[in-house]
Short mmCIF file of the N, C-alpha and C atoms (twelve columns), coordinates in Angstrom:
data_MODEL
# 
_entry.id   MODEL 
# 
loop_
_atom_site.group_PDB 
_atom_site.id 
_atom_site.type_symbol 
_atom_site.label_atom_id 
_atom_site.label_alt_id 
_atom_site.label_comp_id 
_atom_site.label_asym_id 
_atom_site.label_seq_id 
_atom_site.Cartn_x 
_atom_site.Cartn_y 
_atom_site.Cartn_z 
_atom_site.pdbx_PDB_model_num 
ATOM 1   N N  . UNK A 1  69.217 226.284 293.973 1 
ATOM 2   C CA . UNK A 1  69.124 225.256 294.890 1 
ATOM 3   C C  . UNK A 1  69.964 223.571 294.470 1 
ATOM 4   N N  . UNK A 2  70.731 223.404 294.283 1 
ATOM 5   C CA . UNK A 2  71.134 222.335 293.363 1 
ATOM 6   C C  . UNK A 2  70.937 220.765 293.017 1 
ATOM 7   N N  . UNK A 3  71.314 220.748 292.216 1 
ATOM 8   C CA . UNK A 3  70.428 219.171 292.015 1 
ATOM 9   C C  . UNK A 3  71.652 218.124 291.055 1 
ATOM 10  N N  . UNK A 4  71.477 217.137 291.890 1 
ATOM 11  C CA . UNK A 4  72.820 216.048 291.544 1 
ATOM 12  C C  . UNK A 4  72.449 214.811 291.036 1 
ATOM 13  N N  . UNK A 5  72.981 215.057 290.315 1 
ATOM 14  C CA . UNK A 5  73.198 212.898 289.092 1 
ATOM 15  C C  . UNK A 5  73.416 212.388 289.964 1 
ATOM 16  N N  . UNK A 6  73.360 211.017 289.728 1 
ATOM 17  C CA . UNK A 6  73.690 210.205 290.257 1 
ATOM 18  C C  . UNK A 6  75.193 209.712 290.439 1 
ATOM 19  N N  . UNK A 7  75.852 210.491 289.581 1 
ATOM 20  C CA . UNK A 7  77.878 210.516 288.656 1 
ATOM 21  C C  . UNK A 7  78.160 211.793 289.955 1 
ATOM 22  N N  . UNK A 8  77.474 212.528 289.650 1 
ATOM 23  C CA . UNK A 8  77.817 212.855 290.926 1 
ATOM 24  C C  . UNK A 8  77.856 212.939 292.497 1 
ATOM 25  N N  . UNK A 9  76.629 212.790 292.441 1 
ATOM 26  C CA . UNK A 9  76.041 212.090 294.057 1 
ATOM 27  C C  . UNK A 9  77.830 210.382 293.945 1 
ATOM 28  N N  . UNK A 10 78.161 210.100 293.162 1 
ATOM 29  C CA . UNK A 10 78.745 209.481 293.775 1 
ATOM 30  C C  . UNK A 10 80.475 209.935 293.399 1 
ATOM 31  N N  . UNK A 11 80.430 210.506 293.124 1 
ATOM 32  C CA . UNK A 11 81.938 211.397 292.667 1 
ATOM 33  C C  . UNK A 11 81.718 211.842 294.381 1 
ATOM 34  N N  . UNK A 12 80.801 213.004 294.893 1 
ATOM 35  C CA . UNK A 12 80.736 213.262 296.182 1 
ATOM 36  C C  . UNK A 12 81.308 212.552 297.158 1 
ATOM 37  N N  . UNK A 13 80.364 211.073 297.426 1 
ATOM 38  C CA . UNK A 13 80.887 210.560 298.461 1 
ATOM 39  C C  . UNK A 13 81.998 209.934 298.170 1 
ATOM 40  N N  . UNK A 14 82.319 209.806 297.121 1 
ATOM 41  C CA . UNK A 14 83.894 209.332 296.973 1 
ATOM 42  C C  . UNK A 14 85.311 210.280 297.639 1 
ATOM 43  N N  . UNK A 15 84.665 210.887 297.251 1 
ATOM 44  C CA . UNK A 15 85.628 212.076 298.278 1 
ATOM 45  C C  . UNK A 15 85.222 212.411 299.243 1 
ATOM 46  N N  . UNK A 16 84.483 212.556 299.531 1 
ATOM 47  C CA . UNK A 16 84.506 212.619 301.603 1 
ATOM 48  C C  . UNK A 16 84.741 211.368 302.522 1 
ATOM 49  N N  . UNK A 17 84.742 210.034 301.647 1 
ATOM 50  C CA . UNK A 17 84.997 208.672 302.326 1 
ATOM 51  C C  . UNK A 17 87.160 209.016 301.575 1 
ATOM 52  N N  . UNK A 18 86.934 209.282 300.993 1 
ATOM 53  C CA . UNK A 18 88.993 209.595 300.623 1 
ATOM 54  C C  . UNK A 18 89.442 210.679 301.643 1 
ATOM 55  N N  . UNK A 19 88.830 211.543 302.326 1 
ATOM 56  C CA . UNK A 19 88.775 212.477 303.047 1 
ATOM 57  C C  . UNK A 19 88.655 211.817 304.664 1 
ATOM 58  N N  . UNK A 20 87.418 210.832 304.835 1 
ATOM 59  C CA . UNK A 20 87.687 210.430 306.210 1 
ATOM 60  C C  . UNK A 20 88.829 209.323 306.130 1 
ATOM 61  N N  . UNK A 21 89.813 208.621 305.238 1 
ATOM 62  C CA . UNK A 21 90.127 207.930 305.416 1 
ATOM 63  C C  . UNK A 21 89.867 206.037 305.744 1 
ATOM 64  N N  . UNK A 22 88.275 205.667 305.656 1 
ATOM 65  C CA . UNK A 22 87.436 204.893 305.742 1 
ATOM 66  C C  . UNK A 22 86.741 204.549 304.581 1 
ATOM 67  N N  . UNK A 23 86.080 203.679 304.621 1 
ATOM 68  C CA . UNK A 23 85.520 202.939 304.603 1 
ATOM 69  C C  . UNK A 23 84.169 203.157 304.524 1 
ATOM 70  N N  . UNK A 24 82.939 203.180 303.974 1 
ATOM 71  C CA . UNK A 24 81.110 203.701 304.044 1 
ATOM 72  C C  . UNK A 24 81.075 202.486 305.406 1 
ATOM 73  N N  . UNK A 25 81.154 201.881 304.879 1 
ATOM 74  C CA . UNK A 25 81.103 200.802 306.571 1 
ATOM 75  C C  . UNK A 25 81.425 201.024 307.790 1 
ATOM 76  N N  . UNK A 26 82.955 201.763 307.545 1 
ATOM 77  C CA . UNK A 26 83.454 202.265 308.797 1 
ATOM 78  C C  . UNK A 26 83.506 203.102 309.539 1 
ATOM 79  N N  . UNK A 27 82.722 203.799 308.528 1 
ATOM 80  C CA . UNK A 27 82.637 204.781 308.816 1 
ATOM 81  C C  . UNK A 27 81.128 205.341 309.768 1 
ATOM 82  N N  . UNK A 28 80.776 204.361 309.386 1 
ATOM 83  C CA . UNK A 28 79.032 204.493 309.464 1 
ATOM 84  C C  . UNK A 28 78.954 203.180 311.070 1 
ATOM 85  N N  . UNK A 29 79.905 202.570 311.030 1 
ATOM 86  C CA . UNK A 29 80.442 201.996 313.036 1 
ATOM 87  C C  . UNK A 29 80.164 202.724 313.456 1 
ATOM 88  N N  . UNK A 30 81.576 203.449 312.899 1 
ATOM 89  C CA . UNK A 30 82.141 204.169 313.991 1 
ATOM 90  C C  . UNK A 30 80.610 205.249 314.832 1 
ATOM 91  N N  . UNK A 31 80.388 205.763 313.522 1 
ATOM 92  C CA . UNK A 31 79.059 206.473 313.627 1 
ATOM 93  C C  . UNK A 31 78.295 206.084 315.283 1 
ATOM 94  N N  . UNK A 32 77.834 204.755 314.803 1 
ATOM 95  C CA . UNK A 32 77.015 204.584 315.615 1 
ATOM 96  C C  . UNK A 32 77.499 203.542 316.919 1 
ATOM 97  N N  . UNK A 33 78.822 204.190 317.271 1 
ATOM 98  C CA . UNK A 33 79.644 203.863 318.338 1 
ATOM 99  C C  . UNK A 33 79.751 205.004 319.060 1 
ATOM 100 N N  . UNK A 34 79.161 206.522 318.080 1 
ATOM 101 C CA . UNK A 34 79.704 207.889 318.761 1 
ATOM 102 C C  . UNK A 34 81.610 207.472 318.706 1 
ATOM 103 N N  . UNK A 35 82.293 207.337 317.654 1 
ATOM 104 C CA . UNK A 35 83.899 206.921 317.591 1 
ATOM 105 C C  . UNK A 35 84.368 208.534 316.637 1 
ATOM 106 N N  . UNK A 36 83.509 208.934 316.167 1 
ATOM 107 C CA . UNK A 36 84.259 209.837 315.001 1 
ATOM 108 C C  . UNK A 36 83.798 211.191 315.944 1 
ATOM 109 N N  . UNK A 37 85.446 211.362 315.815 1 
ATOM 110 C CA . UNK A 37 85.352 213.100 315.703 1 
ATOM 111 C C  . UNK A 37 84.140 214.433 315.029 1 
ATOM 112 N N  . UNK A 38 84.688 215.404 315.354 1 
ATOM 113 C CA . UNK A 38 83.372 216.313 314.610 1 
ATOM 114 C C  . UNK A 38 84.023 216.535 312.799 1 
ATOM 115 N N  . UNK A 39 85.504 216.312 312.870 1 
ATOM 116 C CA . UNK A 39 85.176 216.688 311.166 1 
ATOM 117 C C  . UNK A 39 84.587 215.757 310.684 1 
ATOM 118 N N  . UNK A 40 84.662 213.917 311.364 1 
ATOM 119 C CA . UNK A 40 84.442 212.972 310.961 1 
ATOM 120 C C  . UNK A 40 82.717 212.832 310.762 1 
ATOM 121 N N  . UNK A 41 82.452 213.480 312.277 1 
ATOM 122 C CA . UNK A 41 80.698 213.009 312.089 1 
ATOM 123 C C  . UNK A 41 80.300 214.318 311.116 1 
ATOM 124 N N  . UNK A 42 81.130 215.307 310.338 1 
ATOM 125 C CA . UNK A 42 80.728 216.386 309.848 1 
ATOM 126 C C  . UNK A 42 80.776 215.253 308.276 1 
ATOM 127 N N  . UNK A 43 81.324 214.406 308.081 1 
ATOM 128 C CA . UNK A 43 81.410 214.106 306.963 1 
ATOM 129 C C  . UNK A 43 80.416 213.042 306.625 1 
ATOM 130 N N  . UNK A 44 80.168 211.930 307.564 1 
ATOM 131 C CA . UNK A 44 79.088 211.408 308.588 1 
ATOM 132 C C  . UNK A 44 77.803 211.034 307.466 1 
ATOM 133 N N  . UNK A 45 77.203 213.083 308.292 1 
ATOM 134 C CA . UNK A 45 76.179 213.803 308.074 1 
ATOM 135 C C  . UNK A 45 76.026 214.059 306.286 1 
ATOM 136 N N  . UNK A 46 77.477 214.223 306.106 1 
ATOM 137 C CA . UNK A 46 76.696 214.868 304.363 1 
ATOM 138 C C  . UNK A 46 76.789 213.294 303.696 1 
ATOM 139 N N  . UNK A 47 77.373 212.525 303.853 1 
ATOM 140 C CA . UNK A 47 76.853 211.335 303.448 1 
ATOM 141 C C  . UNK A 47 75.459 210.211 303.627 1 
ATOM 142 N N  . UNK A 48 75.054 210.991 304.620 1 
ATOM 143 C CA . UNK A 48 73.748 210.664 304.744 1 
ATOM 144 C C  . UNK A 48 72.662 211.083 304.119 1 
ATOM 145 N N  . UNK A 49 73.449 212.537 304.043 1 
ATOM 146 C CA . UNK A 49 72.470 213.724 303.174 1 
ATOM 147 C C  . UNK A 49 72.482 212.950 301.836 1 
ATOM 148 N N  . UNK A 50 73.742 212.368 301.152 1 
ATOM 149 C CA . UNK A 50 73.888 212.204 299.510 1 
ATOM 150 C C  . UNK A 50 72.918 210.935 299.407 1 
ATOM 151 N N  . UNK A 51 72.861 210.334 301.096 1 
ATOM 152 C CA . UNK A 51 72.236 209.101 300.432 1 
ATOM 153 C C  . UNK A 51 70.194 209.381 299.977 1 
ATOM 154 N N  . UNK A 52 70.339 210.537 301.329 1 
ATOM 155 C CA . UNK A 52 68.694 210.779 300.722 1 
ATOM 156 C C  . UNK A 52 68.360 210.985 299.424 1 
ATOM 157 N N  . UNK A 53 69.806 212.185 298.798 1 
ATOM 158 C CA . UNK A 53 69.383 212.639 298.355 1 
ATOM 159 C C  . UNK A 53 68.944 211.658 296.581 1 
ATOM 160 N N  . UNK A 54 69.883 210.416 296.923 1 
ATOM 161 C CA . UNK A 54 69.613 209.483 295.866 1 
ATOM 162 C C  . UNK A 54 68.458 208.348 295.975 1 
ATOM 163 N N  . UNK A 55 68.085 208.734 297.018 1 
ATOM 164 C CA . UNK A 55 66.878 207.776 297.798 1 
ATOM 165 C C  . UNK A 55 66.847 206.479 298.556 1 
ATOM 166 N N  . UNK A 56 68.008 206.521 298.337 1 
ATOM 167 C CA . UNK A 56 68.731 205.820 299.430 1 
ATOM 168 C C  . UNK A 56 68.271 205.680 300.645 1 
ATOM 169 N N  . UNK A 57 68.257 206.622 301.350 1 
ATOM 170 C CA . UNK A 57 67.201 206.654 303.243 1 
ATOM 171 C C  . UNK A 57 66.295 206.114 303.720 1 
# 
């Protein structure tokens, strides 16, 4: 099991958004309208998992 502190979660979130070349709001909006390619969908899923771990779900 891996434990992440808030700083680690923020760093992972930042790296994922950089990889997607989008802001969090943009990737979520595109996800809501089914406009993401498979890699972007995986990034959004990972972002949602980080939100859950941080308690924002």
